[in-house]
Tab-separated table of C-alpha atoms in Angstrom:
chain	number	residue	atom	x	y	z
X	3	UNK	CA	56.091	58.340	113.354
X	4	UNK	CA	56.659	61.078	110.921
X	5	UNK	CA	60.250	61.264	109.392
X	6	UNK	CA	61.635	64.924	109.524
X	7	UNK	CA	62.486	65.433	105.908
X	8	UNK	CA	65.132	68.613	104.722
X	9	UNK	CA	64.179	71.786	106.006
X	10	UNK	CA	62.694	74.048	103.351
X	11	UNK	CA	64.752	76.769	102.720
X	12	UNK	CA	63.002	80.505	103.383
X	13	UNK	CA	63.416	83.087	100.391
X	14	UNK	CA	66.249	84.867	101.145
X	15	UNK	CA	68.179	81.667	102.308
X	16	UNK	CA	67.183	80.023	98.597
X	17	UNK	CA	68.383	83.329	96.851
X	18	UNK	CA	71.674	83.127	98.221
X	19	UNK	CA	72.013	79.505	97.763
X	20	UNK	CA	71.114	80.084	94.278
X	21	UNK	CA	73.093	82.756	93.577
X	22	UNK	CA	76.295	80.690	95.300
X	23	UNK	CA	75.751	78.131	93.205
X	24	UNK	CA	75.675	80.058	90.174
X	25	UNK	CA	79.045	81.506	90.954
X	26	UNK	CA	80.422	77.935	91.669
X	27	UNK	CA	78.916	76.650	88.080
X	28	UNK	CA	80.558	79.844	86.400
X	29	UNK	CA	83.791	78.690	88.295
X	30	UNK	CA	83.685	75.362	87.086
X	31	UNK	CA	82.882	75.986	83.466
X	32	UNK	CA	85.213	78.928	83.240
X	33	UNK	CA	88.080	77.167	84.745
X	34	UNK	CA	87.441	74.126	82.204
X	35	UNK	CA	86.054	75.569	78.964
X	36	UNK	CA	87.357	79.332	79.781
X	37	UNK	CA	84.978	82.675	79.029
X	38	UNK	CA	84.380	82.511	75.559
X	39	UNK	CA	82.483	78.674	76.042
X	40	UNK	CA	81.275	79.362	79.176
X	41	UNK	CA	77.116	80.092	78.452
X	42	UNK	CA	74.237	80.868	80.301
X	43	UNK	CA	73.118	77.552	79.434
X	44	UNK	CA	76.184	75.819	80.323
X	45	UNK	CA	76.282	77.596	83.392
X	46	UNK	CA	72.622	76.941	84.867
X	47	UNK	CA	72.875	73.698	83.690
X	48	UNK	CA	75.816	72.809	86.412
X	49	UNK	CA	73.744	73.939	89.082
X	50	UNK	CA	70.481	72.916	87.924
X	51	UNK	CA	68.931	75.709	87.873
X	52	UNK	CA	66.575	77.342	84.818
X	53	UNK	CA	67.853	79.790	82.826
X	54	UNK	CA	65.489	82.186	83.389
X	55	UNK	CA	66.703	81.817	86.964
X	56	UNK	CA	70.148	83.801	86.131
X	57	UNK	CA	68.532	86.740	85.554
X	58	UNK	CA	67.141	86.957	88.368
X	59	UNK	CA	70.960	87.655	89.971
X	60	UNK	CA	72.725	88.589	86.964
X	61	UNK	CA	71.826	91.165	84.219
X	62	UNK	CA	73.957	89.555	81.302
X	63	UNK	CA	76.543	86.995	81.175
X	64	UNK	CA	79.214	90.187	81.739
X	65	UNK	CA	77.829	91.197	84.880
X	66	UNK	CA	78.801	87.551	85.982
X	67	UNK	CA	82.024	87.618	84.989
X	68	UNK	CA	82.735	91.031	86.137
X	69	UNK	CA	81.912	89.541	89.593
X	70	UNK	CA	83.478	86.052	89.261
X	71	UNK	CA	86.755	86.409	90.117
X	72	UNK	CA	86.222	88.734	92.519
X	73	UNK	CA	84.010	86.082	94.400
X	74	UNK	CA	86.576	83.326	93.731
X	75	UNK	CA	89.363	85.539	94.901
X	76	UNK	CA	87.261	85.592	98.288
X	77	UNK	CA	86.832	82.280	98.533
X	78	UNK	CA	90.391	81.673	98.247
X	79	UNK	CA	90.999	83.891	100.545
X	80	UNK	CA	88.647	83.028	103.062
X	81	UNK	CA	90.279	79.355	102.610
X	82	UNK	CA	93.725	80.578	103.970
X	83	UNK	CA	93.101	82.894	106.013
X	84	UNK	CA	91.120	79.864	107.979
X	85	UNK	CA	94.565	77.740	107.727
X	86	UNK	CA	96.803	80.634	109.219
X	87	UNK	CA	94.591	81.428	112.363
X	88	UNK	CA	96.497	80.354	115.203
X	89	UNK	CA	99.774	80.975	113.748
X	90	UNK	CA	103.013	82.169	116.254
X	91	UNK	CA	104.335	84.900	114.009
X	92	UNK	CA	104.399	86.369	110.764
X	93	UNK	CA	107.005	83.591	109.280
X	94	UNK	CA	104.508	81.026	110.465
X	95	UNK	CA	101.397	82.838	109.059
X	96	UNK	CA	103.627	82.727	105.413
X	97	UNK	CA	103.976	79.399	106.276
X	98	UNK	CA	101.185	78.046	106.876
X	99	UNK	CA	99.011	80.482	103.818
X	100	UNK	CA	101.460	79.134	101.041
X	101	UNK	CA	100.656	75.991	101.670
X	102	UNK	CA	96.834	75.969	102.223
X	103	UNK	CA	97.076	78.389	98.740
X	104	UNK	CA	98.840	75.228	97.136
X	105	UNK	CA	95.914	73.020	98.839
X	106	UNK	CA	93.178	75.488	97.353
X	107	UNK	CA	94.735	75.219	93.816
X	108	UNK	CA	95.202	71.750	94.000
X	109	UNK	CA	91.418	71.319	95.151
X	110	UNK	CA	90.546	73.975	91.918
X	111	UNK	CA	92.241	73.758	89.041
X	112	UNK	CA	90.589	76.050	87.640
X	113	UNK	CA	91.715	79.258	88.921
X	114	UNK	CA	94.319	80.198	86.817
X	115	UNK	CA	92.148	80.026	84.106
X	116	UNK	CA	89.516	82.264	85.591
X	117	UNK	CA	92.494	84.387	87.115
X	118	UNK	CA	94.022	85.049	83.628
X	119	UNK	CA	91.732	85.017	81.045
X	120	UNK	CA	89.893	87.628	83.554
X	121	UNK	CA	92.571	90.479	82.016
X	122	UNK	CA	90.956	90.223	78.756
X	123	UNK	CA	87.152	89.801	79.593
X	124	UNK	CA	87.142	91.853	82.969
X	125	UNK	CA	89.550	94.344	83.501
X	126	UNK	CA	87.954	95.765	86.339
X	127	UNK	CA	87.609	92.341	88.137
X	128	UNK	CA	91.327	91.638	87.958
X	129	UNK	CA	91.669	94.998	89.363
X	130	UNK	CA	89.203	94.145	92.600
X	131	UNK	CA	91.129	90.671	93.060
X	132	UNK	CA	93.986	92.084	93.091
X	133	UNK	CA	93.023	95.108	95.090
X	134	UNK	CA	91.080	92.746	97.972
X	135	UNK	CA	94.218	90.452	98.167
X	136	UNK	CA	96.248	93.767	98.433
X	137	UNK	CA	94.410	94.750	101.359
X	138	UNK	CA	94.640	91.408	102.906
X	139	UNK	CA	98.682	91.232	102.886
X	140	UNK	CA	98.784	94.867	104.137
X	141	UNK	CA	96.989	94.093	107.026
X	142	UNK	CA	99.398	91.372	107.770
X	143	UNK	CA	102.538	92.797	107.484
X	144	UNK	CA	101.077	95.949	109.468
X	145	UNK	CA	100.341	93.791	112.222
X	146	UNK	CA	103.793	91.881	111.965
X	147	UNK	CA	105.688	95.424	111.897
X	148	UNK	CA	103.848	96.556	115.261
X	149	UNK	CA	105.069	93.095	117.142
X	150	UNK	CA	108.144	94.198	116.118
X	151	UNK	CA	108.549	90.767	114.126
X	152	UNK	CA	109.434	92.454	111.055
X	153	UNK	CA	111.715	95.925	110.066
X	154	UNK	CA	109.938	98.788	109.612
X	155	UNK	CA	109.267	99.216	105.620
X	156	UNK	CA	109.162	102.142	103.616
X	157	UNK	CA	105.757	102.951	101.956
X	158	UNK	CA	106.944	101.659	98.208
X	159	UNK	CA	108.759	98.706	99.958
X	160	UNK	CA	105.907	97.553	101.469
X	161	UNK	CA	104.121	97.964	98.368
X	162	UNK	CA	106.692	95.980	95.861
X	163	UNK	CA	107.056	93.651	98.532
X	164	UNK	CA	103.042	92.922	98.998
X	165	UNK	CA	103.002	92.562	94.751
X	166	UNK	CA	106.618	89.926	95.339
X	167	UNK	CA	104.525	87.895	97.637
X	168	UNK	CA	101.873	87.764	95.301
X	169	UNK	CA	103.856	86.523	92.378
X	170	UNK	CA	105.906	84.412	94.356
X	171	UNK	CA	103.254	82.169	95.153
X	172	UNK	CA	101.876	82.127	91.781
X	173	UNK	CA	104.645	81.406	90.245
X	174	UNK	CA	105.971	78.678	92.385
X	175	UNK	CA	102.776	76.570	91.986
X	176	UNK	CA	102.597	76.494	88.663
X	177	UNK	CA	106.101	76.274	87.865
X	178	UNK	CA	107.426	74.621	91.093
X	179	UNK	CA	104.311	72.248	92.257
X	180	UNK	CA	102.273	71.801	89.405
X	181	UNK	CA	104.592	71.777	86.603
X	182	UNK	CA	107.363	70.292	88.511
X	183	UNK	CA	105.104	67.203	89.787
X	184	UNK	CA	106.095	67.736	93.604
X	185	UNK	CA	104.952	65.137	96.084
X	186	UNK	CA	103.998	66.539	99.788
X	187	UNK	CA	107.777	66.574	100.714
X	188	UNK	CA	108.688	68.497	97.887
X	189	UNK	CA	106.004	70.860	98.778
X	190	UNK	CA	106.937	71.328	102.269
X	191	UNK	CA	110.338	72.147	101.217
X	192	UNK	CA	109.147	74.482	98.087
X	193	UNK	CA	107.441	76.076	101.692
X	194	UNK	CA	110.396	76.037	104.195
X	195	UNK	CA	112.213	77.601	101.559
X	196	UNK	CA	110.065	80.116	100.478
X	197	UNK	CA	109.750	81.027	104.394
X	198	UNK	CA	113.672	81.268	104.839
X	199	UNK	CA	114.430	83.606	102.524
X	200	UNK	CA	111.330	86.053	103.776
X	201	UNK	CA	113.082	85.715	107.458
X	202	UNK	CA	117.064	85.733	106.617
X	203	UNK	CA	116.849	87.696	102.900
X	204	UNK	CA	119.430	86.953	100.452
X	205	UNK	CA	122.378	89.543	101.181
X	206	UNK	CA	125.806	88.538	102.462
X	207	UNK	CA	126.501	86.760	105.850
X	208	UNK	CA	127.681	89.892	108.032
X	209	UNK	CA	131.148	88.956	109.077
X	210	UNK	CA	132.318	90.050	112.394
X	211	UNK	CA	135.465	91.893	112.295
């Protein structure tokens, strides 16, 4: 009896593979060697692929890393957005993406690196991350403010607030998690804390007269 062996992948299913894996190779050697090391050569050779092959997705080494952290960005994304379906309210949804963001920089350490060095060699990619993840929060607190489960926000409110959020979670990994050392408990409250002040602010207790 014949032994089914791996399907065979069909053209279009090989080119995406192969241009996924190029993107994942450029992650990896970007996140570990940064831009300036990271060649063709290194590249290909991560995902085993022939040089010539990269050209057959990318015009130059810039065209990859104009799309790179773009790409990353949606994979992040993509990663939380999974951990926060389900979630009972806005609060929860914050609750539950700041700590599958933690999980999806512990699992790639490399982000940052591809995140910040991206200023220098891609403008315009920092602009689309930022831009996409943008997008992403608006829709969120949009949705929040019509279950009444937040106030309503002026226009540049909601706008400083979207670019807080973003900080805030940058910031407390690598200061917080990463630099700090935290263990899961510390984590969780890094999270519950993080979550309070978003529901209860940080103005005066309203006294009752």
């Amino acid at each position: 009896m014949a032994v089914a062996g791996k399907r065979k992948l069909r053209r279009p299913e090989k080119a995406d593979a192969n241009r996924k894996g190029l993107f994942q190779a450029a992650a990896y050697v970007v996140g570990k060697h940064g831009y300036a090391n990271a060649s063709i050569g290194r590249i290909t050779e991560r995902c085993g692929l022939a040089q010539g092959t990269f050209y057959l997705y990318f015009d130059s080494r810039q065209d990859l890393f104009d799309q790179l952290l773009p790409a990353v960005g949606e994979e992040m994304i993509a990663y939380v957005s999974k951990a926060v379906h389900g979630s009972r309210d806005y609060f929860d949804v914050e609750r539950r993406g700041l700590s599958a963001f933690f999980d999806y920089l512990t699992k790639n350490s490399g982000f940052f690196r591809i995140l910040y060095e991206s200023d220098s060699v891609s403008p315009e990619a920092t602009r689309t991350h930022y831009e996409n993840l943008a997008r992403k929060y608006l829709k969120v607190l949009e949705r929040a403010r019509a279950e009444h489960q937040i106030r309503a926000l002026t226009n540049v409110e909601r706008d400083v607030l979207i670019y807080v959020l973003m900080g805030a979670r940058d910031y407390l990994y690598r200061n917080l998690v990463l630099r700090g050392g935290a263990d899961e408990t510390r984590r969780n409250e890094i999270v519950e804390a993080f979550v309070s002040i978003l529901r209860n602010g940080i103005g005066p207790e309203q006294t009752t007269p």
